[in-house]
Tab-separated table of C-alpha atoms in Angstrom:
chain	number	residue	atom	x	y	z
A	1	MET	CA	-46.906	-40.610	69.042
A	2	ALA	CA	-47.790	-45.077	69.646
A	3	VAL	CA	-44.668	-46.539	71.666
A	4	GLY	CA	-43.860	-49.917	72.779
A	5	GLN	CA	-45.844	-53.219	72.083
A	6	HIS	CA	-49.383	-51.826	72.784
A	7	PRO	CA	-50.016	-48.486	72.104
A	8	ARG	CA	-53.528	-47.669	74.854
A	9	ALA	CA	-51.826	-47.180	77.885
A	10	TYR	CA	-52.726	-42.796	77.715
A	11	ARG	CA	-55.962	-42.413	77.021
A	12	GLU	CA	-56.894	-39.220	76.015
A	13	PHE	CA	-54.827	-36.393	74.742
A	14	PHE	CA	-55.730	-32.549	75.025
A	15	PRO	CA	-54.326	-30.561	71.948
A	16	ALA	CA	-54.377	-27.358	72.760
A	17	LYS	CA	-54.991	-23.576	71.055
A	18	ASP	CA	-51.694	-23.124	69.553
A	19	GLY	CA	-51.799	-26.967	68.056
A	20	ARG	CA	-48.629	-28.120	71.093
A	21	GLY	CA	-50.934	-30.318	73.862
A	22	ALA	CA	-50.726	-32.092	76.846
A	23	VAL	CA	-51.611	-35.808	77.568
A	24	CYS	CA	-53.042	-37.388	80.204
A	25	GLY	CA	-53.695	-41.161	81.163
A	26	HIS	CA	-53.745	-44.727	82.851
A	27	LEU	CA	-50.997	-46.436	83.214
A	28	THR	CA	-52.171	-50.028	82.232
A	29	ASP	CA	-50.803	-53.336	81.971
A	30	ALA	CA	-46.363	-54.096	81.379
A	31	GLY	CA	-45.651	-53.731	77.613
A	32	GLU	CA	-48.196	-50.692	77.109
A	33	ALA	CA	-46.938	-47.126	76.188
A	34	LEU	CA	-48.835	-44.293	74.125
A	35	LEU	CA	-46.737	-41.078	74.295
A	36	PRO	CA	-49.394	-38.856	71.337
A	37	LEU	CA	-48.064	-36.210	72.289
A	38	ALA	CA	-45.185	-35.934	70.015
A	39	HIS	CA	-47.807	-35.945	66.860
A	40	ARG	CA	-48.403	-32.452	67.883
A	41	ILE	CA	-45.369	-31.192	68.836
A	42	LEU	CA	-44.792	-30.510	65.371
A	43	ALA	CA	-47.253	-28.170	65.104
A	44	ASP	CA	-47.229	-25.985	61.678
A	45	ALA	CA	-49.544	-22.928	63.266
A	46	ASP	CA	-46.226	-21.175	64.409
A	47	THR	CA	-43.051	-22.723	63.458
A	48	ALA	CA	-40.825	-23.882	60.897
A	49	ARG	CA	-41.622	-26.099	58.925
A	50	HIS	CA	-38.994	-27.058	57.602
A	51	LEU	CA	-37.143	-29.789	60.699
A	52	HIS	CA	-33.697	-30.112	60.599
A	53	MET	CA	-33.078	-33.782	61.943
A	54	ASN	CA	-30.127	-35.248	64.200
A	55	GLY	CA	-29.090	-38.423	65.303
A	56	ALA	CA	-31.228	-37.768	68.723
A	57	GLY	CA	-33.956	-36.972	67.297
A	58	GLY	CA	-33.819	-39.516	64.673
A	59	ARG	CA	-32.718	-42.278	66.691
A	60	ALA	CA	-36.387	-41.416	69.024
A	61	LEU	CA	-38.537	-41.576	65.795
A	62	GLN	CA	-37.325	-44.741	65.274
A	63	GLN	CA	-37.671	-46.151	69.772
A	64	CYS	CA	-41.256	-45.238	69.253
A	65	LEU	CA	-43.216	-45.699	65.945
A	66	PRO	CA	-43.358	-48.932	64.179
A	67	ASP	CA	-40.654	-50.338	61.798
A	68	ASN	CA	-43.115	-49.365	58.754
A	69	LEU	CA	-43.786	-45.756	59.594
A	70	PHE	CA	-40.210	-44.993	60.615
A	71	GLU	CA	-39.494	-46.127	57.532
A	72	LEU	CA	-41.941	-43.861	55.055
A	73	TYR	CA	-40.037	-41.308	57.774
A	74	VAL	CA	-36.558	-42.164	56.805
A	75	GLN	CA	-37.794	-42.567	52.846
A	76	THR	CA	-40.104	-39.193	52.607
A	77	SER	CA	-36.578	-36.969	54.439
A	78	ARG	CA	-34.440	-34.934	52.245
A	79	GLU	CA	-32.474	-36.596	50.454
A	80	THR	CA	-28.608	-36.576	52.011
A	81	PRO	CA	-26.311	-33.247	50.841
A	82	ARG	CA	-23.242	-33.486	49.732
A	83	ARG	CA	-21.875	-31.946	53.392
A	84	GLU	CA	-23.830	-32.085	56.723
A	85	VAL	CA	-23.216	-28.413	57.954
A	86	MET	CA	-23.959	-24.612	58.856
A	87	VAL	CA	-22.345	-22.978	56.238
A	88	MET	CA	-21.970	-19.587	57.159
A	89	LEU	CA	-22.013	-17.049	54.199
A	90	ASP	CA	-21.555	-13.192	53.150
A	91	HIS	CA	-24.782	-11.547	50.721
A	92	GLN	CA	-22.643	-11.591	48.030
A	93	ALA	CA	-22.674	-15.586	47.872
A	94	ARG	CA	-18.957	-16.238	49.574
A	95	GLU	CA	-18.397	-18.922	52.056
A	96	LEU	CA	-17.035	-17.634	55.845
A	97	GLY	CA	-16.744	-20.956	57.519
A	98	ALA	CA	-18.445	-23.405	58.492
A	99	ARG	CA	-19.902	-26.160	61.501
A	100	PRO	CA	-20.353	-29.624	61.945
A	101	HIS	CA	-24.536	-30.327	62.980
A	102	ILE	CA	-24.480	-31.093	67.416
A	103	GLY	CA	-26.225	-34.631	68.322
A	104	PRO	CA	-24.751	-38.061	68.546
A	105	PRO	CA	-23.320	-40.359	65.162
A	106	ASN	CA	-25.302	-40.254	62.503
A	107	ASP	CA	-26.572	-43.162	60.746
A	108	PRO	CA	-23.985	-43.258	58.087
A	109	ARG	CA	-26.021	-45.431	55.192
A	110	ARG	CA	-28.946	-42.983	55.184
A	111	PRO	CA	-28.206	-39.966	57.766
A	112	HIS	CA	-31.065	-38.471	60.134
A	113	THR	CA	-31.142	-34.771	57.882
A	114	ALA	CA	-34.001	-33.005	57.469
A	115	VAL	CA	-38.103	-33.757	56.853
A	116	ASN	CA	-41.283	-31.884	56.035
A	117	ARG	CA	-42.762	-30.200	59.501
A	118	ARG	CA	-46.699	-31.601	58.411
A	119	THR	CA	-45.266	-34.541	57.196
A	120	LEU	CA	-43.868	-35.602	60.351
A	121	ARG	CA	-46.730	-34.625	62.658
A	122	GLN	CA	-49.263	-36.979	59.335
A	123	ILE	CA	-46.455	-40.013	59.891
A	124	MET	CA	-46.749	-40.044	63.959
A	125	GLY	CA	-50.199	-39.570	63.922
A	126	LEU	CA	-50.949	-42.331	61.763
A	127	GLY	CA	-53.368	-45.613	63.806
A	128	LEU	CA	-54.132	-43.213	66.915
A	129	GLU	CA	-56.695	-41.627	65.058
A	130	ASP	CA	-59.084	-42.403	68.549
A	131	ILE	CA	-56.479	-41.505	70.781
A	132	ILE	CA	-55.914	-38.017	69.724
A	133	ARG	CA	-58.772	-35.042	70.543
A	134	PHE	CA	-59.211	-32.029	69.122
A	135	ASP	CA	-60.791	-29.020	70.358
A	136	SER	CA	-60.372	-28.971	73.949
A	137	THR	CA	-58.102	-26.432	75.173
A	138	VAL	CA	-56.144	-27.517	78.991
A	139	THR	CA	-56.297	-24.425	81.140
A	140	GLY	CA	-55.163	-26.552	84.333
A	141	PHE	CA	-53.991	-28.672	86.560
A	142	GLU	CA	-54.643	-30.386	89.957
A	143	THR	CA	-53.220	-33.338	91.937
A	144	ASP	CA	-53.892	-35.596	94.827
A	145	GLY	CA	-51.382	-37.193	95.059
A	146	GLU	CA	-52.367	-40.651	93.553
A	147	LYS	CA	-54.464	-39.154	90.627
A	148	VAL	CA	-53.815	-36.175	88.423
A	149	ARG	CA	-57.267	-34.710	86.557
A	150	VAL	CA	-56.258	-32.188	83.763
A	151	LEU	CA	-59.238	-28.974	83.661
A	152	LEU	CA	-60.467	-28.318	80.445
A	153	GLY	CA	-61.660	-25.193	78.250
A	154	ASP	CA	-65.611	-25.726	78.733
A	155	GLY	CA	-65.549	-27.043	82.580
A	156	THR	CA	-65.256	-30.299	82.265
A	157	SER	CA	-62.212	-32.653	83.457
A	158	GLU	CA	-60.334	-35.786	82.628
A	159	ALA	CA	-58.196	-38.005	85.360
A	160	GLY	CA	-54.736	-40.461	84.726
A	161	ASP	CA	-52.060	-41.810	86.498
A	162	VAL	CA	-49.333	-38.903	84.864
A	163	LEU	CA	-50.218	-35.354	82.975
A	164	VAL	CA	-47.304	-34.759	80.599
A	165	GLY	CA	-46.947	-31.264	79.350
A	166	ALA	CA	-46.314	-30.542	75.436
A	167	ASP	CA	-47.677	-27.482	74.863
A	168	GLY	CA	-44.916	-25.239	73.560
A	169	ILE	CA	-43.335	-21.920	75.067
A	170	ASN	CA	-46.680	-20.888	76.630
A	171	SER	CA	-47.199	-24.000	78.253
A	172	VAL	CA	-50.350	-23.292	80.595
A	173	VAL	CA	-48.839	-26.878	82.258
A	174	ARG	CA	-45.913	-25.104	82.967
A	175	ARG	CA	-47.586	-21.813	84.273
A	176	GLN	CA	-48.775	-23.722	87.046
A	177	LEU	CA	-45.981	-26.594	87.227
A	178	LEU	CA	-42.894	-23.720	87.379
A	179	PRO	CA	-44.856	-20.418	87.450
A	180	ASP	CA	-41.618	-18.850	87.987
A	181	VAL	CA	-39.778	-19.663	84.871
A	182	PRO	CA	-39.872	-17.014	82.104
A	183	VAL	CA	-39.987	-16.286	78.420
A	184	VAL	CA	-36.770	-14.799	76.934
A	185	ASP	CA	-37.864	-13.212	74.464
A	186	THR	CA	-33.874	-12.140	72.172
A	187	GLY	CA	-35.951	-8.825	70.613
A	188	MET	CA	-35.159	-10.638	67.022
A	189	ARG	CA	-37.759	-10.648	64.640
A	190	GLY	CA	-38.480	-12.529	61.882
A	191	LEU	CA	-40.355	-14.106	58.309
A	192	TYR	CA	-40.318	-17.874	57.760
A	193	SER	CA	-40.871	-18.411	54.158
A	194	THR	CA	-40.758	-21.008	51.290
A	195	ALA	CA	-39.905	-21.368	47.301
A	196	PRO	CA	-40.820	-23.830	45.725
A	197	LEU	CA	-37.423	-25.663	44.371
A	198	THR	CA	-37.893	-26.224	40.681
A	199	ASP	CA	-34.964	-27.252	38.535
A	200	GLU	CA	-34.164	-23.451	36.935
A	201	LEU	CA	-33.932	-22.833	40.776
A	202	ALA	CA	-31.799	-25.292	41.781
A	203	ALA	CA	-29.135	-24.649	38.494
A	204	SER	CA	-28.841	-20.894	39.771
A	205	LEU	CA	-28.611	-21.401	43.454
A	206	PRO	CA	-25.319	-20.801	44.949
A	207	GLU	CA	-23.709	-24.904	45.989
A	208	ALA	CA	-23.513	-23.858	49.503
A	209	LEU	CA	-27.606	-23.599	49.496
A	210	PHE	CA	-27.119	-27.595	49.398
A	211	ASP	CA	-24.858	-28.222	52.186
A	212	GLY	CA	-27.526	-29.221	55.152
A	213	PHE	CA	-28.454	-25.337	55.911
A	214	ALA	CA	-27.254	-22.246	54.974
A	215	VAL	CA	-27.140	-18.786	56.643
A	216	ALA	CA	-26.340	-15.193	54.316
A	217	ALA	CA	-25.606	-12.045	56.854
A	218	GLY	CA	-25.106	-8.396	55.187
A	219	PRO	CA	-24.237	-5.304	55.885
A	220	ASN	CA	-27.311	-4.017	56.660
A	221	GLY	CA	-28.039	-6.106	59.665
A	222	ALA	CA	-30.156	-8.990	57.629
A	223	MET	CA	-29.579	-12.364	58.020
A	224	PHE	CA	-31.946	-15.348	55.813
A	225	ALA	CA	-31.624	-18.687	56.554
A	226	TYR	CA	-31.763	-21.737	54.390
A	227	GLY	CA	-32.699	-25.357	53.631
A	228	LEU	CA	-33.575	-27.622	50.513
A	229	TYR	CA	-36.028	-30.345	51.152
A	230	ARG	CA	-36.254	-33.032	47.775
A	231	PRO	CA	-37.099	-35.603	49.505
A	232	ARG	CA	-35.571	-39.438	49.147
A	233	ARG	CA	-38.335	-40.565	47.392
A	234	PRO	CA	-41.943	-38.819	46.589
A	235	VAL	CA	-43.818	-38.794	49.342
A	236	ALA	CA	-46.956	-40.301	47.408
A	237	GLU	CA	-45.282	-42.785	46.466
A	238	ALA	CA	-43.579	-44.165	49.348
A	239	VAL	CA	-46.762	-43.771	51.200
A	240	ALA	CA	-48.672	-45.739	48.668
A	241	GLU	CA	-45.925	-49.219	49.361
A	242	LEU	CA	-45.452	-48.748	53.356
A	243	ALA	CA	-48.733	-46.890	54.862
A	244	PRO	CA	-51.584	-47.677	52.478
A	245	GLY	CA	-54.259	-44.877	51.913
A	246	ALA	CA	-52.516	-43.493	54.511
A	247	ALA	CA	-53.850	-39.049	54.853
A	248	VAL	CA	-50.281	-37.400	54.669
A	249	ASP	CA	-49.992	-35.122	52.180
A	250	THR	CA	-47.933	-34.724	49.355
A	251	VAL	CA	-44.942	-32.124	49.477
A	252	ASP	CA	-43.529	-30.848	46.010
A	253	PRO	CA	-39.425	-30.140	47.259
A	254	TYR	CA	-39.017	-26.180	48.290
A	255	ILE	CA	-36.271	-24.349	49.950
A	256	MET	CA	-37.037	-22.606	52.739
A	257	VAL	CA	-36.015	-18.985	52.843
A	258	ASN	CA	-36.007	-17.599	56.694
A	259	LEU	CA	-35.397	-13.888	57.581
A	260	GLY	CA	-33.675	-12.527	60.224
A	261	LEU	CA	-34.055	-9.076	61.828
A	262	PRO	CA	-31.521	-8.535	65.142
A	263	PRO	CA	-32.237	-5.821	67.417
A	264	GLY	CA	-31.523	-2.100	66.180
A	265	SER	CA	-31.278	-3.794	62.233
A	266	PRO	CA	-31.460	-1.153	59.409
A	267	VAL	CA	-33.826	-2.990	57.700
A	268	GLY	CA	-35.928	-4.046	60.625
A	269	THR	CA	-36.435	-0.221	62.094
A	270	GLY	CA	-37.979	0.647	58.986
A	271	ALA	CA	-40.584	-2.428	58.417
A	272	PRO	CA	-43.785	-2.486	58.384
A	273	ASP	CA	-45.507	-3.901	61.947
A	274	LEU	CA	-44.920	-8.125	60.542
A	275	TRP	CA	-47.846	-9.113	62.233
A	276	HIS	CA	-50.840	-7.139	60.761
A	277	SER	CA	-49.146	-6.667	57.329
A	278	SER	CA	-50.127	-8.423	54.181
A	279	ALA	CA	-47.817	-10.819	52.511
A	280	GLU	CA	-47.428	-8.467	49.963
A	281	ALA	CA	-46.501	-5.961	52.482
A	282	LEU	CA	-43.715	-8.670	54.353
A	283	HIS	CA	-42.938	-9.338	50.384
A	284	ALA	CA	-41.605	-6.681	49.313
A	285	LEU	CA	-39.955	-6.219	53.015
A	286	MET	CA	-37.768	-8.708	51.684
A	287	ARG	CA	-37.334	-8.185	48.892
A	288	THR	CA	-35.721	-4.867	50.663
A	289	ALA	CA	-33.249	-6.791	52.814
A	290	VAL	CA	-31.546	-8.801	50.024
A	291	ARG	CA	-30.928	-4.751	47.644
A	292	GLY	CA	-27.157	-4.813	46.813
A	293	TRP	CA	-27.126	-8.888	47.501
A	294	ASP	CA	-25.867	-11.859	45.261
A	295	PRO	CA	-28.480	-11.294	41.988
A	296	ALA	CA	-28.637	-15.462	43.155
A	297	LEU	CA	-29.740	-14.970	46.201
A	298	ALA	CA	-31.930	-11.793	45.525
A	299	ASP	CA	-33.830	-13.493	42.663
A	300	LEU	CA	-34.511	-16.558	45.332
A	301	VAL	CA	-36.560	-14.156	47.292
A	302	GLU	CA	-38.240	-13.319	44.481
A	303	HIS	CA	-39.124	-16.815	44.062
A	304	VAL	CA	-40.767	-16.999	47.581
A	305	ASP	CA	-44.215	-17.916	47.602
A	306	ALA	CA	-45.772	-15.029	49.232
A	307	SER	CA	-48.924	-16.791	50.793
A	308	THR	CA	-46.164	-19.490	52.699
A	309	ILE	CA	-44.859	-16.465	54.903
A	310	PHE	CA	-45.517	-15.936	58.695
A	311	PRO	CA	-43.749	-13.704	60.749
A	312	VAL	CA	-42.053	-15.067	64.334
A	313	SER	CA	-40.630	-13.770	67.044
A	314	MET	CA	-37.674	-15.520	68.754
A	315	ARG	CA	-38.120	-16.231	71.999
A	316	HIS	CA	-36.521	-19.021	74.556
A	317	LEU	CA	-36.954	-20.596	77.768
A	318	ARG	CA	-34.318	-19.923	80.904
A	319	PRO	CA	-33.224	-23.707	82.499
A	320	ALA	CA	-35.055	-23.684	85.337
A	321	ASP	CA	-33.494	-25.017	88.584
A	322	PRO	CA	-34.205	-28.404	89.617
A	323	TRP	CA	-38.158	-28.804	91.202
A	324	PRO	CA	-39.898	-32.096	92.624
A	325	ALA	CA	-41.278	-34.245	90.688
A	326	GLY	CA	-44.460	-35.577	90.922
A	327	ARG	CA	-47.891	-36.558	88.419
A	328	VAL	CA	-46.995	-33.371	86.456
A	329	THR	CA	-44.594	-33.467	84.030
A	330	LEU	CA	-42.646	-31.407	80.326
A	331	LEU	CA	-41.271	-32.044	77.578
A	332	GLY	CA	-39.829	-29.936	75.228
A	333	ASP	CA	-40.413	-26.549	73.346
A	334	ALA	CA	-42.717	-26.756	77.379
A	335	ILE	CA	-39.590	-26.902	79.577
A	336	HIS	CA	-37.045	-25.951	77.163
A	337	ALA	CA	-38.051	-23.175	73.940
A	338	MET	CA	-34.491	-22.448	72.317
A	339	PRO	CA	-33.905	-20.820	69.443
A	340	PRO	CA	-33.228	-22.101	66.637
A	341	SER	CA	-29.062	-21.706	66.156
A	342	PHE	CA	-27.995	-25.136	66.562
A	343	GLY	CA	-31.415	-26.916	65.105
A	344	SER	CA	-32.398	-28.906	68.063
A	345	GLY	CA	-36.052	-28.133	68.957
A	346	ALA	CA	-37.454	-30.979	67.346
A	347	ASN	CA	-34.446	-32.996	68.106
A	348	THR	CA	-34.657	-33.056	71.528
A	349	ALA	CA	-38.208	-32.935	71.807
A	350	LEU	CA	-38.728	-36.461	70.830
A	351	ARG	CA	-35.586	-36.930	72.442
A	352	ASP	CA	-37.862	-35.871	75.450
A	353	ALA	CA	-41.003	-38.299	74.380
A	354	ALA	CA	-38.945	-41.386	73.149
A	355	ALA	CA	-36.738	-41.071	77.494
A	356	LEU	CA	-40.560	-40.452	79.049
A	357	THR	CA	-41.772	-43.078	77.288
A	358	ARG	CA	-38.724	-45.806	78.546
A	359	ALA	CA	-39.053	-44.066	82.269
A	360	LEU	CA	-43.296	-44.794	82.205
A	361	GLU	CA	-42.206	-48.464	80.532
A	362	ARG	CA	-40.793	-49.389	83.581
A	363	VAL	CA	-43.508	-47.803	85.951
A	364	ALA	CA	-45.990	-50.123	83.817
A	365	HIS	CA	-43.597	-53.263	84.156
A	366	GLY	CA	-44.044	-52.280	87.751
A	367	ASP	CA	-40.720	-52.456	88.589
A	368	THR	CA	-40.097	-48.583	89.564
A	369	PRO	CA	-43.376	-45.716	91.098
A	370	VAL	CA	-44.150	-43.274	88.954
A	371	ALA	CA	-42.708	-39.501	90.948
A	372	THR	CA	-39.458	-42.164	90.726
A	373	ALA	CA	-39.525	-42.399	87.015
A	374	VAL	CA	-40.050	-38.736	86.279
A	375	ALA	CA	-37.327	-37.360	88.414
A	376	GLU	CA	-34.820	-39.267	86.634
A	377	TYR	CA	-36.569	-38.599	83.685
A	378	GLU	CA	-36.369	-34.496	84.513
A	379	THR	CA	-32.914	-35.502	85.829
A	380	GLU	CA	-31.730	-36.548	82.389
A	381	MET	CA	-33.299	-34.033	80.462
A	382	ARG	CA	-31.853	-31.490	82.538
A	383	ALA	CA	-28.346	-32.664	81.775
A	384	GLU	CA	-28.520	-33.680	78.465
A	385	VAL	CA	-31.096	-30.847	76.233
A	386	PHE	CA	-30.329	-27.969	79.170
A	387	PRO	CA	-26.761	-27.967	77.376
A	388	ILE	CA	-28.192	-27.162	74.205
A	389	LEU	CA	-30.657	-24.204	75.538
A	390	ARG	CA	-28.047	-22.397	77.104
A	391	ALA	CA	-25.652	-22.759	73.472
A	392	SER	CA	-28.819	-21.709	71.155
A	393	ALA	CA	-29.529	-18.595	73.757
A	394	ASP	CA	-25.894	-17.868	73.531
A	395	PRO	CA	-25.464	-14.750	71.829
A	396	ARG	CA	-22.125	-16.061	70.435
A	397	ALA	CA	-24.454	-18.435	68.531
A	398	ALA	CA	-25.184	-17.183	65.352
A	399	ASP	CA	-20.478	-17.467	65.267
A	400	ILE	CA	-19.245	-19.876	63.103
A	401	ASP	CA	-16.789	-20.870	65.686
A	402	PHE	CA	-19.033	-21.226	68.721
A	403	LEU	CA	-19.305	-24.961	69.688
A	404	PRO	CA	-19.537	-25.634	73.415
A	405	ASP	CA	-17.126	-27.988	74.407
A	406	ASP	CA	-19.999	-29.816	75.930
A	407	LEU	CA	-22.129	-29.851	73.114
A	408	PRO	CA	-21.731	-33.662	70.845
A	409	VAL	CA	-20.443	-32.816	66.997
A	410	SER	CA	-22.513	-35.369	64.983
A	411	HIS	CA	-20.502	-37.253	62.586
A	412	THR	CA	-22.015	-39.223	59.833
């Protein structure tokens, strides 16, 4: 992600095997800063294709993207829903309640809504083709007090002033920097998928599915999460005006249909191995989960494109105790991976990228030593993001009435 006026301060960006990555680079003249890392935080290999956006993530993008690319993000975001809330339904599509989204106040004119992950990733990568280096696996790092050296799987290495681990929940950088931070498996398993949103399908869906986000739960223990994507403007049309010739794929309207199976769920107990089953078998499991549900919700599962189904396990990190700051730091899932309970994973990662950029710009201007700037970034990140991590990982997070007092509530 390019930020500042001269996007060439970091020399190399190394995506990891899982599609995320680490940045190792040089701070240069005043005003020069580059954080391409968020481009691959949002990889689409093993995570949701649909990202909820709030004021925190949207403002971070506005800070970090050139004006035309920020406008492209806004125009290719989901059209503004009738209500920007999370709606809880029962299995007969009856509304049980609604919870406001969290985050700072949203834009009242064009609120940040939701984006397609691939579209946003491609937008953030525009202009960085000569910066992002693929096919290099980060295996560790070395520091000598003045520089940091990132070690690569092919036996080579690169040195720089700062190393930023943005390599996800399985972060190689975090395992070396903070080896005692545990990865917690919630036991929740799931299937993520999408269904093409045709006019005919849209006309058949309950109104609540057109709100910001919807969750339905059944007596069989199965839960489905729904998120609709119809862009404010067709992607190809927006690209043609705002970034002519840019390599941004066309994305047709769709609805996210994600199955969640809590530990002990009767549906999950009899399920096949999700990671070694055919798409047809996984689709059949989704059909089983909605047996006896509202006909419109059951029919929605029938419309799922089986080729889009993939399994997930819900894991998260425990908040780390404060650690000594230096030339190696972390952001996003590498330090605060969280369940999707409040739709905050991508937003907090983008928030980190923007905050770290501001900190490193002070270093580039000669105003602040590296360690001091990194310490300030990490202190603020722990204060702002760790409460969201704790709330998202709380077993009560599925309760529509659960909204801790230390979480900001978003208002348009």
